[in-house]
């Protein structure tokens, strides 16, 4: 078990360094091609995307990690709740996008935000697979999924930027990253949700997760 934990920490650290390192070089390269205004708009979009993801990543996954013997119904319940919240967040952003665009006096934000917020749904689809892998201490698979995703993001983003796609190169590359990562997480985790749901199990998990959710919400608000 100690050896497994040590390997897990190694791959977890490598994942953070590798993904963040690649992300840094991608952003550095894009900064040489795109306009500063493009990154300013992306920063605005990320405010709403990050806030929505905080509601999706509401601590229920962490509650499963701390539970001694989670059942299949726990995994399925959390998966459907997170996906449901993700869809709800997307609808809210889709409807309010014109108001946000008016507030920032940029009509293009409506389209940007409606497309960019698709990452919320793809992120939710891979969230439970990440929890499953962490439960197994299989950080290697998580590293591979995220690293391959960031490589695909880099190729798509830089390629689109060189073709003159501007801000769309960032938006599309982020969507590609989420799609590739979620797909690989499904393959590595080998977990498929069943048609199971329990409000009783949800209440039990929420009794632990709500404290984490409040902390994350405060942290997101400060970053924004």
mmCIF file of C-alpha atoms in Angstrom:
data_model
loop_
_atom_site.group_PDB
_atom_site.id
_atom_site.type_symbol
_atom_site.label_atom_id
_atom_site.label_comp_id
_atom_site.label_asym_id
_atom_site.label_seq_id
_atom_site.Cartn_x
_atom_site.Cartn_y
_atom_site.Cartn_z
ATOM 1 C CA UNK A 1 0.000 0.000 0.000
ATOM 2 C CA UNK A 2 2.846 2.423 0.805
ATOM 3 C CA UNK A 3 4.398 1.722 -2.583
ATOM 4 C CA UNK A 4 1.052 2.365 -4.272
ATOM 5 C CA UNK A 5 0.638 5.637 -2.386
ATOM 6 C CA UNK A 6 4.187 6.703 -3.308
ATOM 7 C CA UNK A 7 3.538 5.974 -6.990
ATOM 8 C CA UNK A 8 0.255 7.830 -6.754
ATOM 9 C CA UNK A 9 1.952 10.912 -5.335
ATOM 10 C CA UNK A 10 4.598 10.728 -8.052
ATOM 11 C CA UNK A 11 2.055 10.643 -10.879
ATOM 12 C CA UNK A 12 -0.092 13.275 -9.167
ATOM 13 C CA UNK A 13 2.891 15.618 -8.952
ATOM 14 C CA UNK A 14 3.906 14.837 -12.521
ATOM 15 C CA UNK A 15 0.366 15.556 -13.681
ATOM 16 C CA UNK A 16 0.404 18.977 -12.056
ATOM 17 C CA UNK A 17 3.834 19.903 -13.359
ATOM 18 C CA UNK A 18 3.325 18.424 -16.828
ATOM 19 C CA UNK A 19 -0.107 19.873 -17.506
ATOM 20 C CA UNK A 20 0.674 23.266 -16.014
ATOM 21 C CA UNK A 21 4.011 23.368 -17.814
ATOM 22 C CA UNK A 22 2.423 22.594 -21.174
ATOM 23 C CA UNK A 23 -0.356 25.069 -20.466
ATOM 24 C CA UNK A 24 2.263 27.751 -19.780
ATOM 25 C CA UNK A 25 4.079 27.161 -23.077
ATOM 26 C CA UNK A 26 0.812 27.072 -25.030
ATOM 27 C CA UNK A 27 -0.316 30.379 -23.522
ATOM 28 C CA UNK A 28 3.143 31.843 -24.129
ATOM 29 C CA UNK A 29 3.024 30.862 -27.796
ATOM 30 C CA UNK A 30 -0.533 32.099 -28.256
ATOM 31 C CA UNK A 31 0.394 35.400 -26.629
ATOM 32 C CA UNK A 32 2.821 35.962 -29.486
ATOM 33 C CA UNK A 33 0.073 35.463 -32.082
ATOM 34 C CA UNK A 34 -3.174 36.734 -30.588
ATOM 35 C CA UNK A 35 -4.180 40.211 -29.506
ATOM 36 C CA UNK A 36 -4.191 41.211 -25.813
ATOM 37 C CA UNK A 37 -7.909 41.971 -26.173
ATOM 38 C CA UNK A 38 -8.549 38.290 -26.924
ATOM 39 C CA UNK A 39 -7.095 37.241 -23.581
ATOM 40 C CA UNK A 40 -9.103 39.958 -21.874
ATOM 41 C CA UNK A 41 -12.338 38.503 -23.258
ATOM 42 C CA UNK A 42 -11.262 34.977 -22.257
ATOM 43 C CA UNK A 43 -10.648 36.246 -18.727
ATOM 44 C CA UNK A 44 -14.227 37.544 -18.634
ATOM 45 C CA UNK A 45 -15.603 34.259 -19.928
ATOM 46 C CA UNK A 46 -13.600 32.291 -17.369
ATOM 47 C CA UNK A 47 -15.289 34.185 -14.539
ATOM 48 C CA UNK A 48 -18.614 32.599 -15.407
ATOM 49 C CA UNK A 49 -17.200 29.237 -16.470
ATOM 50 C CA UNK A 50 -15.257 28.836 -13.218
ATOM 51 C CA UNK A 51 -18.257 29.864 -11.135
ATOM 52 C CA UNK A 52 -20.475 27.357 -12.932
ATOM 53 C CA UNK A 53 -17.884 24.598 -12.522
ATOM 54 C CA UNK A 54 -17.821 25.297 -8.788
ATOM 55 C CA UNK A 55 -21.499 24.360 -8.633
ATOM 56 C CA UNK A 56 -20.861 21.264 -10.751
ATOM 57 C CA UNK A 57 -17.806 20.191 -8.723
ATOM 58 C CA UNK A 58 -19.813 20.601 -5.533
ATOM 59 C CA UNK A 59 -17.792 18.363 -3.246
ATOM 60 C CA UNK A 60 -19.875 15.218 -3.776
ATOM 61 C CA UNK A 61 -16.941 13.516 -5.485
ATOM 62 C CA UNK A 62 -14.780 14.295 -2.460
ATOM 63 C CA UNK A 63 -17.509 12.848 -0.246
ATOM 64 C CA UNK A 64 -17.246 9.566 -2.148
ATOM 65 C CA UNK A 65 -13.475 9.582 -1.693
ATOM 66 C CA UNK A 66 -13.813 9.886 2.071
ATOM 67 C CA UNK A 67 -16.600 7.308 2.350
ATOM 68 C CA UNK A 68 -15.307 3.979 3.602
ATOM 69 C CA UNK A 69 -17.193 1.667 1.268
ATOM 70 C CA UNK A 70 -19.021 3.610 -1.451
ATOM 71 C CA UNK A 71 -21.620 1.674 -3.399
ATOM 72 C CA UNK A 72 -22.431 1.764 -7.088
ATOM 73 C CA UNK A 73 -25.540 3.790 -6.285
ATOM 74 C CA UNK A 74 -23.316 6.474 -4.709
ATOM 75 C CA UNK A 75 -21.271 6.845 -7.876
ATOM 76 C CA UNK A 76 -24.338 6.895 -10.116
ATOM 77 C CA UNK A 77 -26.219 9.371 -7.939
ATOM 78 C CA UNK A 78 -23.337 11.838 -7.900
ATOM 79 C CA UNK A 79 -22.747 11.404 -11.636
ATOM 80 C CA UNK A 80 -26.352 12.256 -12.511
ATOM 81 C CA UNK A 81 -26.475 15.156 -10.058
ATOM 82 C CA UNK A 82 -23.284 16.683 -11.456
ATOM 83 C CA UNK A 83 -24.419 16.239 -15.062
ATOM 84 C CA UNK A 84 -27.826 17.691 -14.206
ATOM 85 C CA UNK A 85 -26.259 20.738 -12.564
ATOM 86 C CA UNK A 86 -23.904 21.143 -15.534
ATOM 87 C CA UNK A 87 -26.828 21.210 -17.970
ATOM 88 C CA UNK A 88 -28.668 23.671 -15.712
ATOM 89 C CA UNK A 89 -25.606 25.928 -15.515
ATOM 90 C CA UNK A 90 -25.247 25.818 -19.291
ATOM 91 C CA UNK A 91 -28.885 26.802 -19.781
ATOM 92 C CA UNK A 92 -28.532 29.685 -17.327
ATOM 93 C CA UNK A 93 -25.399 30.956 -19.069
ATOM 94 C CA UNK A 94 -26.981 30.486 -22.510
ATOM 95 C CA UNK A 95 -30.033 32.546 -21.519
ATOM 96 C CA UNK A 96 -28.137 35.279 -19.663
ATOM 97 C CA UNK A 97 -25.288 35.586 -22.196
ATOM 98 C CA UNK A 98 -26.864 38.606 -23.980
ATOM 99 C CA UNK A 99 -27.194 40.415 -20.644
ATOM 100 C CA UNK A 100 -23.556 39.684 -19.829
ATOM 101 C CA UNK A 101 -22.529 40.926 -23.274
ATOM 102 C CA UNK A 102 -24.493 44.143 -22.721
ATOM 103 C CA UNK A 103 -22.903 44.640 -19.304
ATOM 104 C CA UNK A 104 -19.399 44.366 -20.777
ATOM 105 C CA UNK A 105 -20.426 46.318 -23.898
ATOM 106 C CA UNK A 106 -19.248 43.547 -26.222
ATOM 107 C CA UNK A 107 -21.924 41.934 -28.395
ATOM 108 C CA UNK A 108 -19.617 39.077 -29.398
ATOM 109 C CA UNK A 109 -19.483 37.783 -25.809
ATOM 110 C CA UNK A 110 -22.929 36.256 -26.306
ATOM 111 C CA UNK A 111 -21.689 33.783 -28.914
ATOM 112 C CA UNK A 112 -18.328 33.254 -27.228
ATOM 113 C CA UNK A 113 -19.920 32.419 -23.876
ATOM 114 C CA UNK A 114 -22.582 30.122 -25.318
ATOM 115 C CA UNK A 115 -19.954 28.032 -27.098
ATOM 116 C CA UNK A 116 -17.242 28.188 -24.442
ATOM 117 C CA UNK A 117 -19.651 27.083 -21.698
ATOM 118 C CA UNK A 118 -19.975 23.683 -23.402
ATOM 119 C CA UNK A 119 -16.790 22.848 -21.485
ATOM 120 C CA UNK A 120 -18.943 22.744 -18.329
ATOM 121 C CA UNK A 121 -20.866 19.719 -19.615
ATOM 122 C CA UNK A 122 -17.785 17.852 -20.852
ATOM 123 C CA UNK A 123 -16.054 18.532 -17.539
ATOM 124 C CA UNK A 124 -19.016 17.035 -15.656
ATOM 125 C CA UNK A 125 -18.986 13.922 -17.842
ATOM 126 C CA UNK A 126 -15.400 13.139 -16.819
ATOM 127 C CA UNK A 127 -15.682 14.163 -13.185
ATOM 128 C CA UNK A 128 -16.856 10.831 -11.787
ATOM 129 C CA UNK A 129 -14.260 8.935 -13.805
ATOM 130 C CA UNK A 130 -11.614 11.077 -12.121
ATOM 131 C CA UNK A 131 -13.110 10.201 -8.739
ATOM 132 C CA UNK A 132 -13.048 6.495 -9.589
ATOM 133 C CA UNK A 133 -9.378 6.668 -10.570
ATOM 134 C CA UNK A 134 -8.465 8.602 -7.434
ATOM 135 C CA UNK A 135 -10.297 6.060 -5.336
ATOM 136 C CA UNK A 136 -8.039 3.396 -6.874
ATOM 137 C CA UNK A 137 -4.979 5.658 -6.425
ATOM 138 C CA UNK A 138 -4.539 5.368 -10.197
ATOM 139 C CA UNK A 139 -3.057 8.805 -10.814
ATOM 140 C CA UNK A 140 -1.050 7.497 -13.749
ATOM 141 C CA UNK A 141 -4.165 7.113 -15.899
ATOM 142 C CA UNK A 142 -5.350 10.550 -14.848
ATOM 143 C CA UNK A 143 -1.977 11.995 -15.831
ATOM 144 C CA UNK A 144 -2.062 10.345 -19.269
ATOM 145 C CA UNK A 145 -5.614 11.551 -19.943
ATOM 146 C CA UNK A 146 -4.852 15.136 -18.973
ATOM 147 C CA UNK A 147 -1.459 15.229 -20.681
ATOM 148 C CA UNK A 148 -2.811 13.871 -23.977
ATOM 149 C CA UNK A 149 -5.670 16.349 -23.663
ATOM 150 C CA UNK A 150 -3.323 19.286 -23.189
ATOM 151 C CA UNK A 151 -1.209 18.165 -26.166
ATOM 152 C CA UNK A 152 -4.324 18.079 -28.358
ATOM 153 C CA UNK A 153 -5.322 21.455 -26.978
ATOM 154 C CA UNK A 154 -1.931 22.866 -27.892
ATOM 155 C CA UNK A 155 -1.957 21.576 -31.461
ATOM 156 C CA UNK A 156 -5.524 22.764 -32.071
ATOM 157 C CA UNK A 157 -5.073 26.123 -30.364
ATOM 158 C CA UNK A 158 -1.769 27.029 -31.989
ATOM 159 C CA UNK A 159 -2.871 25.716 -35.377
ATOM 160 C CA UNK A 160 -6.113 27.699 -35.255
ATOM 161 C CA UNK A 161 -4.257 30.826 -34.102
ATOM 162 C CA UNK A 162 -1.810 30.538 -36.999
ATOM 163 C CA UNK A 163 -4.782 30.269 -39.345
ATOM 164 C CA UNK A 164 -6.079 33.585 -38.022
ATOM 165 C CA UNK A 165 -8.991 32.322 -35.925
ATOM 166 C CA UNK A 166 -8.233 34.757 -33.116
ATOM 167 C CA UNK A 167 -10.116 34.204 -29.869
ATOM 168 C CA UNK A 168 -11.833 31.136 -31.335
ATOM 169 C CA UNK A 169 -8.503 29.326 -31.252
ATOM 170 C CA UNK A 170 -8.565 29.498 -27.447
ATOM 171 C CA UNK A 171 -12.246 28.571 -27.119
ATOM 172 C CA UNK A 172 -12.070 25.613 -29.504
ATOM 173 C CA UNK A 173 -8.822 24.304 -28.013
ATOM 174 C CA UNK A 174 -10.357 24.345 -24.525
ATOM 175 C CA UNK A 175 -13.369 22.384 -25.761
ATOM 176 C CA UNK A 176 -11.057 19.881 -27.483
ATOM 177 C CA UNK A 177 -9.118 19.462 -24.237
ATOM 178 C CA UNK A 178 -12.274 18.660 -22.269
ATOM 179 C CA UNK A 179 -13.588 16.233 -24.906
ATOM 180 C CA UNK A 180 -10.313 14.312 -25.218
ATOM 181 C CA UNK A 181 -9.712 14.192 -21.474
ATOM 182 C CA UNK A 182 -13.246 13.038 -20.652
ATOM 183 C CA UNK A 183 -13.109 10.358 -23.370
ATOM 184 C CA UNK A 184 -9.797 8.969 -22.097
ATOM 185 C CA UNK A 185 -10.990 9.048 -18.485
ATOM 186 C CA UNK A 186 -13.983 6.918 -19.499
ATOM 187 C CA UNK A 187 -11.619 4.401 -21.091
ATOM 188 C CA UNK A 188 -9.150 4.256 -18.193
ATOM 189 C CA UNK A 189 -11.720 4.219 -15.378
ATOM 190 C CA UNK A 190 -13.809 1.502 -17.040
ATOM 191 C CA UNK A 191 -16.850 2.771 -15.179
ATOM 192 C CA UNK A 192 -20.222 3.252 -16.859
ATOM 193 C CA UNK A 193 -23.149 4.800 -14.937
ATOM 194 C CA UNK A 194 -26.108 2.515 -14.334
ATOM 195 C CA UNK A 195 -29.744 3.583 -14.044
ATOM 196 C CA UNK A 196 -29.520 4.037 -10.283
ATOM 197 C CA UNK A 197 -30.314 7.025 -8.076
ATOM 198 C CA UNK A 198 -30.898 7.457 -4.337
ATOM 199 C CA UNK A 199 -31.955 10.633 -2.536
ATOM 200 C CA UNK A 200 -31.025 9.002 0.764
ATOM 201 C CA UNK A 201 -27.455 8.427 -0.390
ATOM 202 C CA UNK A 202 -27.362 11.934 -1.842
ATOM 203 C CA UNK A 203 -28.343 13.501 1.492
ATOM 204 C CA UNK A 204 -25.666 11.471 3.278
ATOM 205 C CA UNK A 205 -22.971 12.577 0.843
ATOM 206 C CA UNK A 206 -24.167 16.176 0.863
ATOM 207 C CA UNK A 207 -23.807 16.359 4.647
ATOM 208 C CA UNK A 208 -20.044 16.171 4.041
ATOM 209 C CA UNK A 209 -19.747 17.945 0.685
ATOM 210 C CA UNK A 210 -21.593 21.179 1.471
ATOM 211 C CA UNK A 211 -18.717 22.463 3.612
ATOM 212 C CA UNK A 212 -16.254 21.919 0.778
ATOM 213 C CA UNK A 213 -18.660 23.528 -1.666
ATOM 214 C CA UNK A 214 -18.960 26.690 0.443
ATOM 215 C CA UNK A 215 -15.161 26.892 0.707
ATOM 216 C CA UNK A 216 -14.721 26.451 -3.046
ATOM 217 C CA UNK A 217 -17.454 29.013 -3.743
ATOM 218 C CA UNK A 218 -15.726 31.593 -1.539
ATOM 219 C CA UNK A 219 -12.389 30.808 -3.203
ATOM 220 C CA UNK A 220 -13.885 31.194 -6.682
ATOM 221 C CA UNK A 221 -15.514 34.483 -5.709
ATOM 222 C CA UNK A 222 -12.180 35.852 -4.500
ATOM 223 C CA UNK A 223 -10.406 34.771 -7.699
ATOM 224 C CA UNK A 224 -13.108 36.382 -9.792
#
